[in-house]
Coordinates of C-alpha atoms in Angstrom, one line a residue:
Chain A
M1 CA 0.0 0.0 0.0
N2 CA 1.3 3.4 -0.9
T3 CA 1.7 5.4 2.2
H4 CA 1.3 8.6 0.3
E5 CA -2.3 7.8 -0.2
I6 CA -2.8 8.3 3.5
P7 CA -3.4 12.0 4.0
A8 CA -1.0 13.8 6.3
L9 CA -4.0 15.7 7.7
Q10 CA -7.6 15.0 7.3
V11 CA -10.2 17.3 8.9
D12 CA -13.9 16.5 8.7
D13 CA -16.8 18.9 9.6
L14 CA -14.6 20.9 11.9
T15 CA -16.6 23.6 13.6
V16 CA -15.2 25.8 16.4
A17 CA -17.1 28.6 18.1
Y18 CA -16.0 31.1 20.7
R19 CA -19.2 31.5 22.6
E20 CA -21.9 32.0 20.0
R21 CA -19.6 33.3 17.3
P22 CA -18.4 30.6 14.8
V23 CA -14.7 30.9 14.0
L24 CA -14.5 27.8 11.8
W25 CA -17.6 26.5 10.1
D26 CA -17.9 23.0 8.8
V27 CA -14.3 22.8 7.5
D28 CA -13.4 19.7 5.5
L29 CA -9.7 19.5 4.6
R30 CA -7.5 16.8 3.1
V31 CA -3.8 17.5 2.9
P32 CA -1.5 14.9 1.2
Q33 CA 1.8 14.0 2.7
G34 CA 4.9 15.8 1.6
V35 CA 3.4 19.1 0.6
L36 CA 4.4 22.6 1.7
M37 CA 1.1 24.3 2.3
A38 CA 0.1 27.9 3.0
V39 CA -3.1 28.6 5.0
V40 CA -4.3 32.1 3.9
G41 CA -7.3 34.2 4.7
P42 CA -8.2 37.5 6.2
N43 CA -7.8 38.4 9.9
G44 CA -10.3 36.5 12.0
A45 CA -10.7 33.8 9.3
G46 CA -9.8 31.1 11.8
K47 CA -6.3 30.2 10.6
T48 CA -4.7 30.1 14.1
T49 CA -7.8 28.4 15.4
L50 CA -7.5 25.7 12.8
L51 CA -3.9 25.0 13.9
K52 CA -4.9 25.1 17.6
S53 CA -7.7 22.7 17.0
V54 CA -5.3 20.2 15.3
M55 CA -2.9 20.6 18.3
G56 CA -5.8 20.0 20.7
L57 CA -5.4 23.5 22.3
V58 CA -8.9 24.4 21.3
K59 CA -12.0 22.3 21.9
P60 CA -14.1 22.1 18.7
L61 CA -17.9 22.1 18.8
A62 CA -17.8 19.3 16.2
G63 CA -15.5 17.6 13.8
R64 CA -12.9 14.9 13.5
I65 CA -9.2 15.6 13.0
Q66 CA -6.8 12.8 11.8
I67 CA -3.1 12.8 11.2
H68 CA -1.7 10.0 9.1
D69 CA -5.1 8.2 9.5
R70 CA -5.2 8.3 13.2
P71 CA -6.8 10.7 15.7
A72 CA -4.6 13.8 15.9
R73 CA -4.3 13.5 19.7
E74 CA -2.6 10.1 19.3
Q75 CA -0.1 11.5 16.9
R76 CA 1.6 14.2 19.0
R77 CA 5.0 12.4 18.7
I78 CA 5.0 13.0 15.0
T79 CA 3.5 16.5 15.1
A80 CA 5.4 19.7 15.7
Y81 CA 3.9 23.1 16.3
V82 CA 5.5 26.5 16.1
P83 CA 3.1 29.0 17.7
Q84 CA 3.2 32.7 17.0
R85 CA 6.4 34.3 18.2
N86 CA 4.6 36.7 20.5
S87 CA 2.7 33.9 22.3
V88 CA 5.5 33.5 24.8
D89 CA 7.4 35.8 27.2
W90 CA 10.9 36.3 25.7
D91 CA 12.1 37.7 29.0
F92 CA 12.0 34.2 30.5
P93 CA 15.4 33.5 31.9
T94 CA 16.7 30.7 29.7
S95 CA 19.3 30.2 27.0
V96 CA 18.9 29.6 23.3
L97 CA 20.1 26.0 23.7
D98 CA 17.6 25.4 26.5
L99 CA 14.8 26.8 24.4
V100 CA 15.6 24.3 21.6
L101 CA 16.0 21.5 24.1
M102 CA 12.3 21.9 25.0
G103 CA 11.5 20.3 21.7
T104 CA 13.1 17.1 23.0
Y105 CA 10.9 17.0 26.2
G106 CA 8.0 15.2 24.4
A107 CA 10.1 12.2 23.6
L108 CA 11.7 12.2 27.0
G109 CA 8.4 12.1 28.8
W110 CA 7.8 13.0 32.4
F111 CA 10.7 13.4 34.9
R112 CA 13.5 12.5 32.6
R113 CA 16.0 15.3 31.9
P114 CA 17.6 16.0 28.6
G115 CA 21.2 14.7 28.4
E116 CA 24.2 15.0 26.1
A117 CA 22.4 13.2 23.2
E118 CA 19.6 15.7 23.4
R119 CA 22.0 18.6 23.6
E120 CA 23.8 17.3 20.5
R121 CA 20.5 17.1 18.6
A122 CA 19.6 20.6 19.7
R123 CA 22.9 21.9 18.5
G124 CA 22.3 20.2 15.1
A125 CA 19.0 22.0 14.9
L126 CA 20.6 25.3 15.7
R127 CA 23.1 24.8 12.9
R128 CA 20.3 24.2 10.5
V129 CA 18.8 27.6 11.3
G130 CA 22.1 29.4 11.5
L131 CA 22.1 30.1 15.2
E132 CA 25.0 27.7 16.2
D133 CA 27.0 30.7 17.5
L134 CA 24.3 31.9 19.8
E135 CA 23.5 28.7 21.8
G136 CA 24.6 30.2 25.1
R137 CA 22.9 33.5 24.5
Q138 CA 19.9 34.5 26.7
I139 CA 16.7 34.4 24.6
S140 CA 15.8 38.0 25.8
Q141 CA 18.8 39.2 23.8
L142 CA 17.7 37.7 20.4
S143 CA 16.3 39.8 17.6
G144 CA 12.9 39.0 16.3
G145 CA 14.3 37.0 13.4
Q146 CA 16.6 35.1 15.7
Q147 CA 13.7 34.3 18.0
Q148 CA 11.7 32.9 15.1
R149 CA 14.7 30.8 14.0
A150 CA 15.1 29.5 17.6
F151 CA 11.4 28.5 17.6
L152 CA 11.9 26.7 14.4
A153 CA 14.9 24.9 15.7
R154 CA 12.8 23.8 18.7
A155 CA 10.3 22.3 16.2
L156 CA 13.1 20.6 14.2
V157 CA 14.4 18.6 17.2
Q158 CA 11.0 17.1 17.6
E159 CA 11.8 15.2 14.4
A160 CA 8.2 15.3 13.4
Q161 CA 6.5 14.1 10.3
I162 CA 4.1 17.0 10.1
H163 CA 4.9 20.6 11.1
F164 CA 2.4 23.3 11.8
M165 CA 3.7 26.9 11.9
D166 CA 1.7 30.0 12.8
E167 CA 3.0 33.0 10.9
P168 CA 6.8 32.2 11.0
F169 CA 7.5 35.2 8.7
Q170 CA 5.8 37.7 10.9
G171 CA 8.1 40.6 11.6
V172 CA 11.3 38.9 10.5
D173 CA 14.1 40.4 8.4
A174 CA 14.7 39.4 4.8
T175 CA 17.7 37.1 5.7
T176 CA 15.6 35.2 8.2
E177 CA 12.8 34.9 5.7
R178 CA 15.1 33.3 3.2
T179 CA 16.6 31.0 5.8
I180 CA 13.1 29.9 6.9
V181 CA 11.9 29.3 3.3
E182 CA 15.0 27.2 2.6
L183 CA 14.3 25.2 5.7
L184 CA 10.7 24.6 4.8
K185 CA 11.7 23.4 1.4
E186 CA 14.3 21.1 3.0
L187 CA 11.7 19.6 5.2
R188 CA 9.4 19.0 2.2
A189 CA 12.4 17.4 0.3
A190 CA 12.8 15.1 3.2
G191 CA 9.2 14.0 2.8
K192 CA 7.7 16.0 5.7
T193 CA 4.4 17.8 5.5
V194 CA 4.6 21.5 6.4
I195 CA 1.5 23.6 7.1
V196 CA 2.1 27.3 7.5
V197 CA -0.3 30.2 8.3
H198 CA 0.8 32.8 5.9
H199 CA 0.0 36.5 5.4
D200 CA 1.8 37.6 2.3
L201 CA -0.2 36.6 -0.7
Q202 CA 2.6 37.8 -3.0
T203 CA 5.0 35.0 -2.0
V204 CA 2.5 32.1 -1.9
A205 CA 3.3 30.9 -5.3
D206 CA 7.1 31.2 -4.7
Y207 CA 7.2 29.5 -1.4
F208 CA 4.4 26.9 -1.4
D209 CA 3.1 24.1 -3.6
W210 CA -0.2 23.7 -1.8
V211 CA -2.6 26.2 -0.5
T212 CA -5.8 26.4 1.7
L213 CA -8.0 29.5 1.4
L214 CA -10.0 30.0 4.5
N215 CA -12.5 32.5 5.8
V216 CA -14.4 30.8 8.6
R217 CA -15.6 28.3 5.9
L218 CA -13.1 26.5 3.7
I219 CA -13.0 28.4 0.3
A220 CA -10.6 26.1 -1.5
S221 CA -7.7 23.8 -0.9
G222 CA -5.3 22.2 -3.4
P223 CA -2.2 22.7 -5.5
V224 CA -1.3 26.4 -5.8
A225 CA -1.3 26.2 -9.5
E226 CA -4.9 25.0 -9.5
V227 CA -6.7 26.9 -6.7
F228 CA -4.7 30.1 -6.1
D229 CA -6.5 32.4 -8.5
E230 CA -8.2 35.7 -8.5
E231 CA -11.8 34.4 -8.2
R232 CA -11.1 32.3 -5.2
L233 CA -9.1 35.0 -3.5
R234 CA -12.0 37.3 -4.0
L235 CA -14.3 34.7 -2.4
T236 CA -11.8 34.5 0.5
Y237 CA -11.2 38.2 1.1
G238 CA -14.5 39.5 -0.1
G239 CA -14.3 42.9 -1.8
R240 CA -11.2 44.0 0.1
L241 CA -8.6 42.9 -2.4
A242 CA -6.6 44.8 -5.0
F243 CA -5.2 42.9 -7.9
A244 CA -2.3 43.6 -10.2
A245 CA -0.9 41.5 -13.0
T246 CA 2.8 40.9 -12.5
G247 CA 5.4 40.4 -15.2
G248 CA 5.2 36.7 -15.0
G249 CA 1.5 36.8 -15.7
S250 CA 0.6 35.4 -12.3
V251 CA -1.8 37.2 -10.1
A252 CA -0.4 39.2 -7.2
A253 CA -2.8 40.3 -4.6
Q254 CA -2.7 42.3 -1.5
P255 CA -5.5 42.7 0.9
V256 CA -6.5 46.3 1.2
F257 CA -6.9 46.8 4.9
G258 CA -8.3 50.3 4.6
R259 CA -11.6 48.9 3.7
L260 CA -12.0 46.7 6.7
A261 CA -14.8 47.6 9.0
P262 CA -13.4 49.3 12.2
D263 CA -14.4 46.3 14.5
E264 CA -12.7 43.9 12.2
E265 CA -9.5 45.9 12.3
R266 CA -9.5 45.8 16.1
K267 CA -10.0 42.0 16.1
G268 CA -7.2 41.6 13.6
S269 CA -4.5 43.3 15.7
Chain V
M1 CA 21.7 30.8 72.8
Q2 CA 20.1 27.5 71.8
A3 CA 16.8 29.3 71.4
H4 CA 18.4 31.8 69.0
L5 CA 20.0 29.0 66.9
E6 CA 16.7 27.2 66.7
I7 CA 14.9 30.3 65.6
L8 CA 17.5 31.0 63.0
A9 CA 17.3 27.5 61.7
I10 CA 13.5 27.7 61.4
A11 CA 13.8 31.1 59.7
A12 CA 16.3 29.8 57.2
V13 CA 14.3 26.7 56.4
I14 CA 11.1 28.6 56.0
A15 CA 12.8 31.2 53.9
V16 CA 14.1 28.7 51.3
A17 CA 10.7 26.9 51.4
C18 CA 9.0 30.1 50.4
A19 CA 11.5 31.5 47.9
L20 CA 11.5 28.3 45.7
P21 CA 7.7 28.3 44.8
G22 CA 7.8 32.1 44.9
T23 CA 10.3 32.1 42.1
L24 CA 7.9 30.3 39.9
L25 CA 5.1 32.6 40.9
V26 CA 7.1 35.6 39.8
L27 CA 8.1 34.0 36.5
R28 CA 4.4 33.1 35.9
R29 CA 3.3 36.7 36.8
M30 CA 1.1 35.3 39.5
A31 CA 2.9 37.1 42.4
L32 CA -0.4 38.6 43.5
L33 CA -1.9 35.1 44.0
S34 CA 0.6 34.6 46.9
D35 CA -1.0 37.5 48.7
A36 CA -4.5 36.2 48.1
I37 CA -3.6 32.6 49.1
S38 CA -1.8 33.8 52.3
H39 CA -5.0 35.6 53.4
S40 CA -7.3 32.8 52.5
I41 CA -5.5 30.2 54.5
L42 CA -6.5 32.0 57.7
L43 CA -9.9 30.4 57.2
G44 CA -8.3 27.0 56.9
I45 CA -6.2 27.6 60.0
V46 CA -9.2 28.8 62.0
L47 CA -11.3 25.8 61.0
A48 CA -8.3 23.5 61.9
F49 CA -8.2 25.1 65.3
F50 CA -11.9 24.4 65.7
A51 CA -11.5 20.8 64.7
Q52 CA -8.3 19.9 66.5
G53 CA -7.4 22.8 68.7
G54 CA -4.2 23.3 66.7
L55 CA -2.2 22.5 63.6
D56 CA -0.7 19.4 65.1
S57 CA -1.2 16.7 62.5
P58 CA -0.1 16.8 58.9
L59 CA -3.7 16.1 57.9
V60 CA -4.9 19.3 59.6
I61 CA -2.1 21.3 57.9
L62 CA -3.3 19.9 54.5
G63 CA -6.8 20.8 55.4
A64 CA -5.8 24.3 56.2
A65 CA -3.9 24.6 52.9
A66 CA -7.0 23.5 51.1
S67 CA -8.6 26.9 51.7
G68 CA -5.8 28.5 49.7
V69 CA -6.6 26.1 46.8
L70 CA -10.3 26.8 47.2
M71 CA -9.6 30.5 46.7
V72 CA -7.7 29.7 43.5
V73 CA -10.6 27.5 42.3
L74 CA -13.2 30.1 43.0
V75 CA -11.1 32.8 41.2
E76 CA -10.7 30.7 38.1
F77 CA -14.4 29.8 38.2
L78 CA -15.3 33.5 38.3
V79 CA -12.8 34.3 35.5
R80 CA -14.2 31.5 33.4
S81 CA -17.7 33.1 33.6
R82 CA -16.1 36.0 31.6
L83 CA -18.1 38.4 33.7
V84 CA -15.1 39.4 35.9
R85 CA -11.5 39.8 35.1
E86 CA -8.8 38.0 37.0
D87 CA -7.5 40.9 39.1
A88 CA -11.1 41.8 40.2
A89 CA -11.9 38.1 40.8
I90 CA -8.9 37.8 43.1
G91 CA -9.9 41.0 44.9
L92 CA -13.4 39.6 45.3
V93 CA -12.7 36.1 46.5
F94 CA -9.9 36.3 49.1
P95 CA -11.5 39.1 51.3
V96 CA -14.6 36.9 51.5
L97 CA -12.7 33.9 52.8
F98 CA -10.5 36.1 55.0
S99 CA -13.5 37.9 56.5
I100 CA -15.3 34.6 57.2
A101 CA -12.3 33.6 59.2
V102 CA -12.2 36.9 61.1
I103 CA -15.9 36.6 62.0
L104 CA -15.4 33.0 63.2
V105 CA -12.6 34.0 65.4
S106 CA -14.4 37.0 66.8
R107 CA -17.6 34.9 67.5
H108 CA -15.6 32.2 69.4
T109 CA -12.8 34.1 71.0
G110 CA -13.4 32.4 74.3
S111 CA -13.6 28.8 73.1
I112 CA -10.5 28.6 70.8
H113 CA -7.0 29.5 71.7
L114 CA -6.0 31.4 68.6
D115 CA -4.3 34.7 68.5
V116 CA -5.1 36.4 65.2
D117 CA -2.2 38.8 65.5
A118 CA 0.1 35.9 65.9
V119 CA -1.4 34.2 62.8
L120 CA -1.1 37.3 60.7
L121 CA 2.3 38.5 61.9
G122 CA 4.0 35.4 63.2
E123 CA 5.5 34.7 66.5
L124 CA 8.9 33.2 65.8
A125 CA 10.1 34.2 69.2
F126 CA 7.9 31.6 70.8
A127 CA 8.7 28.8 68.3
P128 CA 11.4 27.2 70.5
F129 CA 8.8 26.6 73.2
D130 CA 6.6 24.5 71.0
R131 CA 8.5 21.2 71.0
L132 CA 7.9 18.0 69.2
E133 CA 8.2 15.0 71.5
A134 CA 8.0 11.3 71.0
G135 CA 7.9 8.9 73.9
G136 CA 9.1 11.6 76.3
A137 CA 12.2 12.5 74.2
D138 CA 12.6 16.0 72.8
L139 CA 12.9 16.0 69.1
G140 CA 13.4 19.8 68.7
P141 CA 11.0 22.6 67.9
R142 CA 7.9 21.6 66.0
G143 CA 8.3 24.6 63.6
L144 CA 11.6 23.3 62.4
W145 CA 10.0 19.9 61.6
I146 CA 7.1 21.4 59.8
G147 CA 9.4 23.8 57.9
T148 CA 11.8 21.1 56.9
G149 CA 8.9 18.9 55.8
I150 CA 7.5 21.6 53.6
L151 CA 10.9 22.5 52.2
A152 CA 11.5 18.9 51.3
L153 CA 8.1 18.7 49.5
N154 CA 8.9 21.9 47.6
L155 CA 12.4 20.6 46.7
A156 CA 11.0 17.3 45.6
F157 CA 8.3 18.9 43.4
L158 CA 10.8 21.3 41.8
G159 CA 13.5 18.7 41.4
L160 CA 11.2 16.1 39.9
C161 CA 9.3 18.4 37.6
Y162 CA 12.0 21.0 36.9
K163 CA 11.8 20.5 33.1
E164 CA 8.0 20.3 33.1
L165 CA 7.6 23.4 35.2
K166 CA 10.1 25.3 33.1
L167 CA 8.3 24.4 29.9
S168 CA 4.8 25.1 31.2
T169 CA 5.9 28.4 32.6
F170 CA 7.5 29.5 29.4
D171 CA 5.1 28.0 26.9
A172 CA 2.0 26.4 28.3
G173 CA 0.8 25.7 24.8
L174 CA 3.7 23.5 23.9
A175 CA 3.6 21.9 27.3
A176 CA 0.0 20.9 26.6
V177 CA 0.8 19.6 23.1
L178 CA 3.6 17.5 24.5
G179 CA 1.4 16.0 27.2
F180 CA 2.7 17.7 30.3
M181 CA -0.7 18.8 31.6
P182 CA 0.1 22.5 32.5
G183 CA -3.2 22.7 34.4
V184 CA -2.1 19.9 36.8
L185 CA 1.2 21.6 37.3
H186 CA -0.5 24.9 37.9
Y187 CA -2.7 23.5 40.6
G188 CA 0.2 21.4 42.0
L189 CA 2.3 24.6 42.3
L190 CA -0.6 26.6 43.9
S191 CA -1.3 23.7 46.3
L192 CA 2.3 23.8 47.4
V193 CA 2.2 27.6 47.8
S194 CA -0.9 27.2 50.0
L195 CA 0.8 24.5 52.0
T196 CA 3.9 26.6 52.4
C197 CA 1.9 29.6 53.6
V198 CA 0.3 27.4 56.3
G199 CA 3.7 26.0 57.3
A200 CA 5.3 29.4 57.4
F201 CA 2.6 31.3 59.4
D202 CA 4.3 30.3 62.7
A203 CA 7.5 31.9 61.6
V204 CA 6.5 35.0 59.6
G205 CA 2.8 35.1 59.8
S206 CA 0.4 34.3 57.1
I207 CA 0.7 37.7 55.5
L208 CA 4.3 38.5 55.6
V209 CA 5.1 35.2 54.0
V210 CA 4.4 37.1 50.8
A211 CA 7.6 39.0 51.4
L212 CA 9.6 35.8 51.6
M213 CA 7.9 34.4 48.4
I214 CA 8.1 37.5 46.2
A215 CA 10.9 39.8 47.2
P216 CA 13.9 37.3 46.9
P217 CA 13.0 36.1 43.4
A218 CA 12.1 39.7 42.3
T219 CA 15.5 40.8 43.5
A220 CA 17.3 37.8 42.0
R221 CA 15.6 38.4 38.6
L222 CA 17.6 41.7 38.4
L223 CA 20.8 39.8 38.9
T224 CA 20.7 36.8 36.7
E225 CA 19.1 35.5 33.5
R226 CA 19.7 31.9 34.2
L227 CA 16.9 29.9 35.6
G228 CA 18.9 27.5 37.8
L229 CA 20.8 30.5 39.2
L230 CA 17.6 32.3 39.8
F231 CA 16.3 29.6 42.1
A232 CA 19.6 29.4 44.0
L233 CA 20.0 33.2 44.3
S234 CA 16.4 33.6 45.5
A235 CA 16.9 31.0 48.1
A236 CA 20.2 32.6 49.2
L237 CA 18.7 36.1 49.4
A238 CA 15.7 34.8 51.4
V239 CA 18.0 33.1 53.9
A240 CA 20.2 36.2 54.2
G241 CA 17.2 38.4 54.6
A242 CA 15.6 36.2 57.2
L243 CA 18.8 35.9 59.3
L244 CA 19.8 39.5 59.0
G245 CA 16.2 40.5 59.8
Y246 CA 16.2 38.3 62.9
G247 CA 19.5 39.8 64.0
L248 CA 18.1 43.3 63.5
A249 CA 15.0 42.4 65.4
V250 CA 16.9 41.1 68.4
F251 CA 19.4 44.0 68.4
L252 CA 16.7 46.7 68.1
D253 CA 13.9 44.8 69.8
L254 CA 11.6 44.8 66.8
N255 CA 8.9 42.5 65.5
I256 CA 10.8 39.6 63.9
A257 CA 8.6 39.1 60.9
G258 CA 8.4 42.8 60.2
S259 CA 12.1 43.2 60.4
M260 CA 12.7 40.3 58.0
A261 CA 10.3 41.7 55.5
T262 CA 11.9 45.1 55.7
V263 CA 15.4 43.7 55.1
L264 CA 14.1 41.8 52.1
G265 CA 12.5 45.0 50.8
L266 CA 15.8 46.8 51.3
F267 CA 17.6 44.1 49.4
F268 CA 15.3 44.7 46.5
A269 CA 15.5 48.5 46.6
L270 CA 19.3 48.3 46.7
T271 CA 19.4 45.8 43.8
W272 CA 16.9 47.8 41.8
L273 CA 19.1 50.8 42.2
A274 CA 22.6 49.3 41.8
A275 CA 22.4 45.9 40.0
P276 CA 25.3 45.7 37.6
R277 CA 23.3 45.4 34.3
E278 CA 19.6 45.7 35.1
G279 CA 19.9 48.3 37.9
W280 CA 18.5 51.8 37.5
L281 CA 21.9 53.4 37.8
A282 CA 23.5 51.1 35.3
R283 CA 20.7 51.6 32.8
R284 CA 20.9 55.4 33.2
A285 CA 24.7 55.4 32.7
L286 CA 24.2 53.2 29.6
R287 CA 21.5 55.5 28.2
R288 CA 23.8 58.5 28.8
A289 CA 26.8 56.9 27.2
Q290 CA 24.7 56.1 24.1
T291 CA 23.3 59.6 23.9
R292 CA 26.8 61.0 24.2
R293 CA 28.1 58.6 21.5
L294 CA 25.3 59.7 19.2
A295 CA 26.0 63.3 19.9
G296 CA 29.7 62.7 19.0
D297 CA 28.5 61.2 15.7
L298 CA 26.4 64.3 15.1
L299 CA 29.3 66.6 15.8
V300 CA 31.6 65.0 13.2
I301 CA 28.8 64.8 10.7
H302 CA 28.0 68.4 11.3
L303 CA 31.7 69.3 10.7
L304 CA 31.9 67.2 7.6
Q305 CA 28.9 68.8 6.0
H306 CA 30.3 72.3 6.5
E307 CA 33.9 71.3 5.7
G308 CA 35.4 73.7 3.1
S309 CA 32.1 75.6 2.7
P310 CA 31.7 79.3 3.1
T311 CA 29.8 78.8 6.3
E312 CA 32.6 76.8 7.9
R313 CA 33.9 79.7 9.9
R314 CA 30.5 80.1 11.5
E315 CA 29.4 76.5 11.9
A316 CA 32.7 75.1 13.2
R317 CA 33.1 77.5 16.1
V318 CA 33.3 75.8 19.5
I319 CA 30.6 78.2 20.9
H320 CA 28.3 77.2 18.0
M321 CA 27.8 73.8 19.6
Q322 CA 25.9 75.4 22.4
E323 CA 24.2 78.1 20.3
H324 CA 22.9 76.1 17.4
L325 CA 22.8 72.5 18.5
G326 CA 21.1 73.5 21.6
W327 CA 23.4 71.5 23.9
S328 CA 24.0 72.6 27.4
P329 CA 27.5 73.9 28.0
E330 CA 28.4 70.9 30.2
F331 CA 27.1 68.4 27.6
A332 CA 28.8 70.2 24.7
R333 CA 32.1 70.2 26.7
G334 CA 31.8 66.5 27.3
V335 CA 31.1 65.6 23.7
L336 CA 33.9 67.8 22.5
A337 CA 36.3 66.3 25.1
D338 CA 35.4 62.8 23.9
A339 CA 36.0 63.8 20.2
L340 CA 39.3 65.5 21.0
E341 CA 40.5 62.6 23.1
E342 CA 39.6 60.0 20.5
G343 CA 41.6 62.1 18.0
H344 CA 38.6 62.7 15.7
V345 CA 38.8 66.5 15.8
T346 CA 41.4 69.2 16.5
R347 CA 40.9 72.7 17.8
M348 CA 42.6 75.7 16.1
D349 CA 41.8 79.4 16.6
G350 CA 38.5 78.6 18.2
L351 CA 37.5 76.5 15.2
L352 CA 37.0 72.7 15.1
H353 CA 38.7 70.7 12.3
L354 CA 38.0 67.1 11.4
K355 CA 40.9 64.7 11.4
P356 CA 40.9 61.8 9.0
E357 CA 39.7 59.4 11.7
G358 CA 36.8 61.9 12.4
R359 CA 35.9 62.0 8.7
Q360 CA 35.8 58.2 8.6
R361 CA 33.6 58.1 11.6
A362 CA 31.2 60.7 10.1
E363 CA 31.0 58.8 6.8
K364 CA 30.4 55.5 8.6
A365 CA 27.7 57.1 10.8
L366 CA 26.0 58.6 7.8
V367 CA 25.6 55.2 6.2
H368 CA 23.9 53.9 9.3
I369 CA 21.4 56.8 9.6

């Protein structure tokens, strides 16, 4: 049996509501193994909630989530999650190496401390993100881009089959963005599945081969070449989108935030 | 002398027992909960006195600690209703538990032997008189046994779950994903804080225990950025404060707990002011040095831009620094002295001239602006 016929992620009828407001509505999603997928959609579209549901951090109202054909909660060992950078307190007194070591805690289980083998793996992950010289540095002294790369290294040491990343490009410099993109492509080349909440529509076609368009409901999901077009983007973002044809003939789009209703702007920040 | 040593031993043990969970509270930004818990356990202590006439058995101590946990549960229940924010919920719940305890004590003053002042402020001086005996043999002061027991529990919790506590404090989300149950750790920690408050009330009173829990880690936080060192330093500061405070109390005939808390407060104030990197003085000096460095850049850029131009005679005058750049005479003299000393400018006939090094600096600074 071909393992690639087993989807990396399968979501059926996922509905999540915060109080009476639905954030995700009846989402069905099937992501094959080995793709590098962007999840795009306007602010408040439920992108982060989708990731948190998969990770079991949010309790859905309804729906089934499977990773490699088994319930997601049984597959934590092969799942890695990179939350938004600002979701943690970077003043926490710990070093870069320590931060990355946290990625090994899952495999260690309760009470066992990381040893030299784990430290060696953590150093390997730091090399992959180009932070090997900073392993002893306190995390409070990292730049935004370095913080993001340290977070990525922490996910790498989990040696997962499927990675979920929430806006890894948020507020990072161009060098870091290139490093991260290279890394994501390396992961894909190694057969891993990578699912990334992404904001910059301009780079979707360059960085990703698969895309999910989300706005509370699922608008479309599939290969970038097939589903990432003007019509579906309009469906996703409503009227708030400006389009411009680029030299390559592909569609570049940028949400026009000026037309957001005031309450939506507040929610998005 | 023996009494003094016993009191010092109890104070030191209690100080470490408080500082360890206190460090986690500070890191988790839950310092205020220690205050709320320390008030709430009064109810548990009063009820324990009703039931047993004292806090003699470990079971009664656990029961008393439960009222601290009850406070936390009630607060989280209120917060979850989304009708009240956490700070208000804390402010609502602990005064209720505390006041029930106060009413109970005032209604039954005759029938129970409980001195509220002693519970709130501690009576360490009497601790050596309360002995633990077994089969007629004296095993030492009861407070030392209770303190040591609680210290051992806290050390065991921290030692066993160090990695789990670190992760769930830094990133509760990842802790949950990896199966480390941050909620269980949260309640485990707060139960221990409650228990520690009950155990410490003999020594420092149920309220001043907050000083032992929060002041040492808050002070240590300004001195180190390493987690392991933070725990060690907190413990050391707590012991130093407790011992010094006791010495001061004996010497000046002061309330022991008040004296300890004051010393801990002074430790913090001193560190806040003079810590090597994070202290107020160090930060101010750094800011000033940066400003002066920037002003030096500005000076050479200014000279470079007017170099060889007709306005040079006007713009490069020393007095101009004060007139046009709006610098105070003192600041201008300092910036100029730096530039002369570093060999970036020279002074001739009251005019400033760039040296090659100064020109280089100006060009480099311009690139970065």
